[in-house]
PDB file of C-alpha atoms in Angstrom:
ATOM      1  CA  UNK A   7     -53.616  86.371  16.236  1.00  0.00           C
ATOM      2  CA  UNK A   8     -53.601  88.357  13.247  1.00  0.00           C
ATOM      3  CA  UNK A   9     -54.743  86.860  10.078  1.00  0.00           C
ATOM      4  CA  UNK A  10     -56.201  88.280   6.776  1.00  0.00           C
ATOM      5  CA  UNK A  11     -58.585  86.900   4.092  1.00  0.00           C
ATOM      6  CA  UNK A  12     -58.270  87.160   0.474  1.00  0.00           C
ATOM      7  CA  UNK A  13     -60.240  85.610  -2.415  1.00  0.00           C
ATOM      8  CA  UNK A  14     -58.576  83.149  -4.185  1.00  0.00           C
ATOM      9  CA  UNK A  15     -58.697  82.111  -7.647  1.00  0.00           C
ATOM     10  CA  UNK A  16     -59.139  78.034  -8.778  1.00  0.00           C
ATOM     11  CA  UNK A  17     -55.216  78.189  -9.977  1.00  0.00           C
ATOM     12  CA  UNK A  18     -54.333  79.784  -6.466  1.00  0.00           C
ATOM     13  CA  UNK A  19     -56.526  77.102  -4.728  1.00  0.00           C
ATOM     14  CA  UNK A  20     -55.123  74.060  -6.836  1.00  0.00           C
ATOM     15  CA  UNK A  21     -51.722  75.426  -6.020  1.00  0.00           C
ATOM     16  CA  UNK A  22     -52.417  74.696  -1.987  1.00  0.00           C
ATOM     17  CA  UNK A  23     -53.265  71.484  -2.652  1.00  0.00           C
ATOM     18  CA  UNK A  24     -51.006  69.857  -0.036  1.00  0.00           C
ATOM     19  CA  UNK A  25     -52.121  72.892   2.562  1.00  0.00           C
ATOM     20  CA  UNK A  26     -56.127  72.220   1.838  1.00  0.00           C
ATOM     21  CA  UNK A  27     -55.323  67.929   2.466  1.00  0.00           C
ATOM     22  CA  UNK A  28     -53.570  68.693   5.751  1.00  0.00           C
ATOM     23  CA  UNK A  29     -56.229  71.347   6.657  1.00  0.00           C
ATOM     24  CA  UNK A  30     -59.289  68.817   5.687  1.00  0.00           C
ATOM     25  CA  UNK A  31     -57.600  65.869   7.590  1.00  0.00           C
ATOM     26  CA  UNK A  32     -56.869  67.696  10.797  1.00  0.00           C
ATOM     27  CA  UNK A  33     -60.777  68.944  10.469  1.00  0.00           C
ATOM     28  CA  UNK A  34     -62.718  65.952   9.657  1.00  0.00           C
ATOM     29  CA  UNK A  35     -60.931  63.506  11.476  1.00  0.00           C
ATOM     30  CA  UNK A  36     -62.265  64.843  14.867  1.00  0.00           C
ATOM     31  CA  UNK A  37     -65.874  66.036  15.999  1.00  0.00           C
ATOM     32  CA  UNK A  38     -68.379  65.396  14.641  1.00  0.00           C
ATOM     33  CA  UNK A  39     -67.087  63.880  11.453  1.00  0.00           C
ATOM     34  CA  UNK A  40     -65.021  61.169  12.518  1.00  0.00           C
ATOM     35  CA  UNK A  41     -63.624  60.880   8.542  1.00  0.00           C
ATOM     36  CA  UNK A  42     -60.296  58.927   7.861  1.00  0.00           C
ATOM     37  CA  UNK A  43     -57.528  60.660   6.061  1.00  0.00           C
ATOM     38  CA  UNK A  44     -58.580  59.134   2.583  1.00  0.00           C
ATOM     39  CA  UNK A  45     -62.328  61.749   3.319  1.00  0.00           C
ATOM     40  CA  UNK A  46     -60.279  64.812   3.081  1.00  0.00           C
ATOM     41  CA  UNK A  47     -58.440  63.679  -0.310  1.00  0.00           C
ATOM     42  CA  UNK A  48     -61.984  63.165  -1.604  1.00  0.00           C
ATOM     43  CA  UNK A  49     -63.213  66.462  -0.270  1.00  0.00           C
ATOM     44  CA  UNK A  50     -60.177  68.649  -1.893  1.00  0.00           C
ATOM     45  CA  UNK A  51     -60.176  66.662  -5.068  1.00  0.00           C
ATOM     46  CA  UNK A  52     -64.277  67.236  -5.421  1.00  0.00           C
ATOM     47  CA  UNK A  53     -63.476  71.068  -4.654  1.00  0.00           C
ATOM     48  CA  UNK A  54     -60.258  70.983  -7.032  1.00  0.00           C
ATOM     49  CA  UNK A  55     -62.304  69.283  -9.632  1.00  0.00           C
ATOM     50  CA  UNK A  56     -65.157  71.532  -9.317  1.00  0.00           C
ATOM     51  CA  UNK A  57     -63.475  74.733  -9.166  1.00  0.00           C
ATOM     52  CA  UNK A  58     -61.854  74.081 -12.517  1.00  0.00           C
ATOM     53  CA  UNK A  59     -64.708  73.488 -14.693  1.00  0.00           C
ATOM     54  CA  UNK A  60     -66.919  76.422 -13.338  1.00  0.00           C
ATOM     55  CA  UNK A  61     -66.765  79.892 -13.967  1.00  0.00           C
ATOM     56  CA  UNK A  62     -68.873  81.424 -10.947  1.00  0.00           C
ATOM     57  CA  UNK A  63     -66.397  79.392  -8.579  1.00  0.00           C
ATOM     58  CA  UNK A  64     -65.596  81.638  -5.584  1.00  0.00           C
ATOM     59  CA  UNK A  65     -63.277  80.943  -2.693  1.00  0.00           C
ATOM     60  CA  UNK A  66     -61.798  82.845   0.212  1.00  0.00           C
ATOM     61  CA  UNK A  67     -59.354  81.506   2.303  1.00  0.00           C
ATOM     62  CA  UNK A  68     -58.070  82.956   5.785  1.00  0.00           C
ATOM     63  CA  UNK A  69     -54.207  83.537   6.017  1.00  0.00           C
ATOM     64  CA  UNK A  70     -51.853  84.152   8.753  1.00  0.00           C
ATOM     65  CA  UNK A  71     -48.778  86.527   8.880  1.00  0.00           C
ATOM     66  CA  UNK A  72     -46.776  84.082   7.200  1.00  0.00           C
ATOM     67  CA  UNK A  73     -49.215  83.184   4.418  1.00  0.00           C
ATOM     68  CA  UNK A  74     -50.166  79.838   5.891  1.00  0.00           C
ATOM     69  CA  UNK A  75     -54.022  78.535   5.308  1.00  0.00           C
ATOM     70  CA  UNK A  76     -56.014  78.600   8.339  1.00  0.00           C
ATOM     71  CA  UNK A  77     -59.043  78.070   6.689  1.00  0.00           C
ATOM     72  CA  UNK A  78     -61.355  78.670   3.586  1.00  0.00           C
ATOM     73  CA  UNK A  79     -64.854  78.616   2.110  1.00  0.00           C
ATOM     74  CA  UNK A  80     -66.049  78.166  -1.551  1.00  0.00           C
ATOM     75  CA  UNK A  81     -68.760  77.635  -3.747  1.00  0.00           C
ATOM     76  CA  UNK A  82     -70.341  77.626  -7.060  1.00  0.00           C
ATOM     77  CA  UNK A  83     -73.567  78.072  -8.599  1.00  0.00           C
ATOM     78  CA  UNK A  84     -75.874  74.479  -9.057  1.00  0.00           C
ATOM     79  CA  UNK A  85     -79.005  72.594  -9.181  1.00  0.00           C
ATOM     80  CA  UNK A  86     -77.529  69.591  -7.186  1.00  0.00           C
ATOM     81  CA  UNK A  87     -79.110  71.055  -3.746  1.00  0.00           C
ATOM     82  CA  UNK A  88     -82.362  72.522  -5.266  1.00  0.00           C
ATOM     83  CA  UNK A  89     -83.268  69.958  -7.724  1.00  0.00           C
ATOM     84  CA  UNK A  90     -84.438  72.644  -9.885  1.00  0.00           C
ATOM     85  CA  UNK A  91     -83.478  76.348  -9.768  1.00  0.00           C
ATOM     86  CA  UNK A  92     -80.082  77.288  -9.231  1.00  0.00           C
ATOM     87  CA  UNK A  93     -78.317  78.494  -6.156  1.00  0.00           C
ATOM     88  CA  UNK A  94     -75.492  79.379  -4.608  1.00  0.00           C
ATOM     89  CA  UNK A  95     -74.185  76.077  -3.042  1.00  0.00           C
ATOM     90  CA  UNK A  96     -71.831  76.619   0.073  1.00  0.00           C
ATOM     91  CA  UNK A  97     -69.884  73.801  -0.897  1.00  0.00           C
ATOM     92  CA  UNK A  98     -67.044  74.050   2.096  1.00  0.00           C
ATOM     93  CA  UNK A  99     -66.256  75.514   5.132  1.00  0.00           C
ATOM     94  CA  UNK A 100     -63.273  74.751   6.869  1.00  0.00           C
ATOM     95  CA  UNK A 101     -61.085  76.463   9.624  1.00  0.00           C
ATOM     96  CA  UNK A 102     -57.917  74.839  11.496  1.00  0.00           C
ATOM     97  CA  UNK A 103     -59.027  73.433  14.806  1.00  0.00           C
ATOM     98  CA  UNK A 104     -56.792  74.906  16.513  1.00  0.00           C
ATOM     99  CA  UNK A 105     -58.131  78.298  15.339  1.00  0.00           C
ATOM    100  CA  UNK A 106     -61.490  77.926  16.250  1.00  0.00           C
ATOM    101  CA  UNK A 107     -63.398  79.633  18.128  1.00  0.00           C
ATOM    102  CA  UNK A 108     -61.602  82.993  16.965  1.00  0.00           C
ATOM    103  CA  UNK A 109     -64.706  84.149  14.348  1.00  0.00           C
ATOM    104  CA  UNK A 110     -62.370  83.119  11.315  1.00  0.00           C
ATOM    105  CA  UNK A 111     -65.274  80.404  10.338  1.00  0.00           C
ATOM    106  CA  UNK A 112     -67.807  83.452  10.147  1.00  0.00           C
ATOM    107  CA  UNK A 113     -65.799  85.713   8.548  1.00  0.00           C
ATOM    108  CA  UNK A 114     -65.190  83.466   5.521  1.00  0.00           C
ATOM    109  CA  UNK A 115     -68.747  82.886   5.320  1.00  0.00           C
ATOM    110  CA  UNK A 116     -70.362  86.301   5.143  1.00  0.00           C
ATOM    111  CA  UNK A 117     -67.393  86.856   2.827  1.00  0.00           C
ATOM    112  CA  UNK A 118     -67.943  84.292   0.639  1.00  0.00           C
ATOM    113  CA  UNK A 119     -71.561  85.122   0.629  1.00  0.00           C
ATOM    114  CA  UNK A 120     -70.685  88.515  -0.118  1.00  0.00           C
ATOM    115  CA  UNK A 121     -68.793  87.247  -3.209  1.00  0.00           C
ATOM    116  CA  UNK A 122     -71.346  85.078  -4.445  1.00  0.00           C
ATOM    117  CA  UNK A 123     -74.306  85.573  -7.077  1.00  0.00           C
ATOM    118  CA  UNK A 124     -77.648  86.998  -5.896  1.00  0.00           C
ATOM    119  CA  UNK A 125     -80.369  84.586  -4.763  1.00  0.00           C
ATOM    120  CA  UNK A 126     -80.524  82.210  -2.213  1.00  0.00           C
ATOM    121  CA  UNK A 127     -78.088  79.412  -0.975  1.00  0.00           C
ATOM    122  CA  UNK A 128     -77.954  76.384  -0.225  1.00  0.00           C
ATOM    123  CA  UNK A 129     -75.573  74.088   2.123  1.00  0.00           C
ATOM    124  CA  UNK A 130     -75.438  70.617   3.391  1.00  0.00           C
ATOM    125  CA  UNK A 131     -74.185  69.515   6.395  1.00  0.00           C
ATOM    126  CA  UNK A 132     -74.042  66.565   8.880  1.00  0.00           C
ATOM    127  CA  UNK A 133     -77.084  66.468  10.931  1.00  0.00           C
ATOM    128  CA  UNK A 134     -75.648  67.470  14.449  1.00  0.00           C
ATOM    129  CA  UNK A 135     -76.168  70.528  16.734  1.00  0.00           C
ATOM    130  CA  UNK A 136     -73.106  71.518  16.527  1.00  0.00           C
ATOM    131  CA  UNK A 137     -73.220  72.538  12.934  1.00  0.00           C
ATOM    132  CA  UNK A 138     -76.964  72.833  12.256  1.00  0.00           C
ATOM    133  CA  UNK A 139     -76.797  75.293  15.389  1.00  0.00           C
ATOM    134  CA  UNK A 140     -74.273  77.398  14.124  1.00  0.00           C
ATOM    135  CA  UNK A 141     -75.701  77.542  10.520  1.00  0.00           C
ATOM    136  CA  UNK A 142     -79.269  78.108  11.844  1.00  0.00           C
ATOM    137  CA  UNK A 143     -77.569  81.400  14.254  1.00  0.00           C
ATOM    138  CA  UNK A 144     -76.074  82.588  11.029  1.00  0.00           C
ATOM    139  CA  UNK A 145     -79.626  83.113   8.878  1.00  0.00           C
ATOM    140  CA  UNK A 146     -79.676  79.516   7.820  1.00  0.00           C
ATOM    141  CA  UNK A 147     -82.964  77.348   7.380  1.00  0.00           C
ATOM    142  CA  UNK A 148     -83.006  73.313   7.184  1.00  0.00           C
ATOM    143  CA  UNK A 149     -85.314  72.577   4.232  1.00  0.00           C
ATOM    144  CA  UNK A 150     -84.501  68.913   3.732  1.00  0.00           C
ATOM    145  CA  UNK A 151     -82.757  65.483   5.100  1.00  0.00           C
ATOM    146  CA  UNK A 152     -81.198  63.410   3.257  1.00  0.00           C
ATOM    147  CA  UNK A 153     -78.782  60.222   3.303  1.00  0.00           C
ATOM    148  CA  UNK A 154     -76.663  60.891   0.081  1.00  0.00           C
ATOM    149  CA  UNK A 155     -75.024  58.019  -1.395  1.00  0.00           C
ATOM    150  CA  UNK A 156     -74.229  54.893   0.752  1.00  0.00           C
ATOM    151  CA  UNK A 157     -73.843  57.245   3.894  1.00  0.00           C
ATOM    152  CA  UNK A 158     -74.672  56.007   7.078  1.00  0.00           C
ATOM    153  CA  UNK A 159     -75.410  59.044   8.605  1.00  0.00           C
ATOM    154  CA  UNK A 160     -78.097  61.941   8.284  1.00  0.00           C
ATOM    155  CA  UNK A 161     -77.650  65.274   6.427  1.00  0.00           C
ATOM    156  CA  UNK A 162     -79.426  68.269   6.094  1.00  0.00           C
ATOM    157  CA  UNK A 163     -80.056  71.035   3.447  1.00  0.00           C
ATOM    158  CA  UNK A 164     -80.226  74.351   4.824  1.00  0.00           C
ATOM    159  CA  UNK A 165     -81.050  77.755   2.768  1.00  0.00           C
ATOM    160  CA  UNK A 166     -80.458  81.105   3.144  1.00  0.00           C
ATOM    161  CA  UNK A 167     -82.430  83.962   1.559  1.00  0.00           C
ATOM    162  CA  UNK A 168     -79.603  86.530   0.554  1.00  0.00           C
TER     163      UNK A 168
END
């Protein structure tokens, strides 16, 4: 399968809202997330809401030959995970489950970080080996464990120096 990556501006991402919803619903309904479809709506609305209000919003998409969305990564500079000093937050990295294992996620990850503001990067993900081991291989380290909001599952905050 051939695909290309492209930087997407916030407006371009918003124009693909339906594709984002479908992609996130597929990606988050299975292992390890087990999210209901409403979780995809919350994820996409949070992402698009953040995108519209941030000058440094960055998104990279993987697109197939017909320009269909295979995956995306997005982030911005924030203090939400650091608590003090601004750091680039890798907010989302999603790949269509039918295209896992092809290096798309790693490429989206790497291209997003190349386009991000210099300095450390942070992310928050579910504390399961499937996810934490992948990010560890990609140069991230666990710096904190949390249960955000009313969440019953534990999450990790990971950091990567760039």
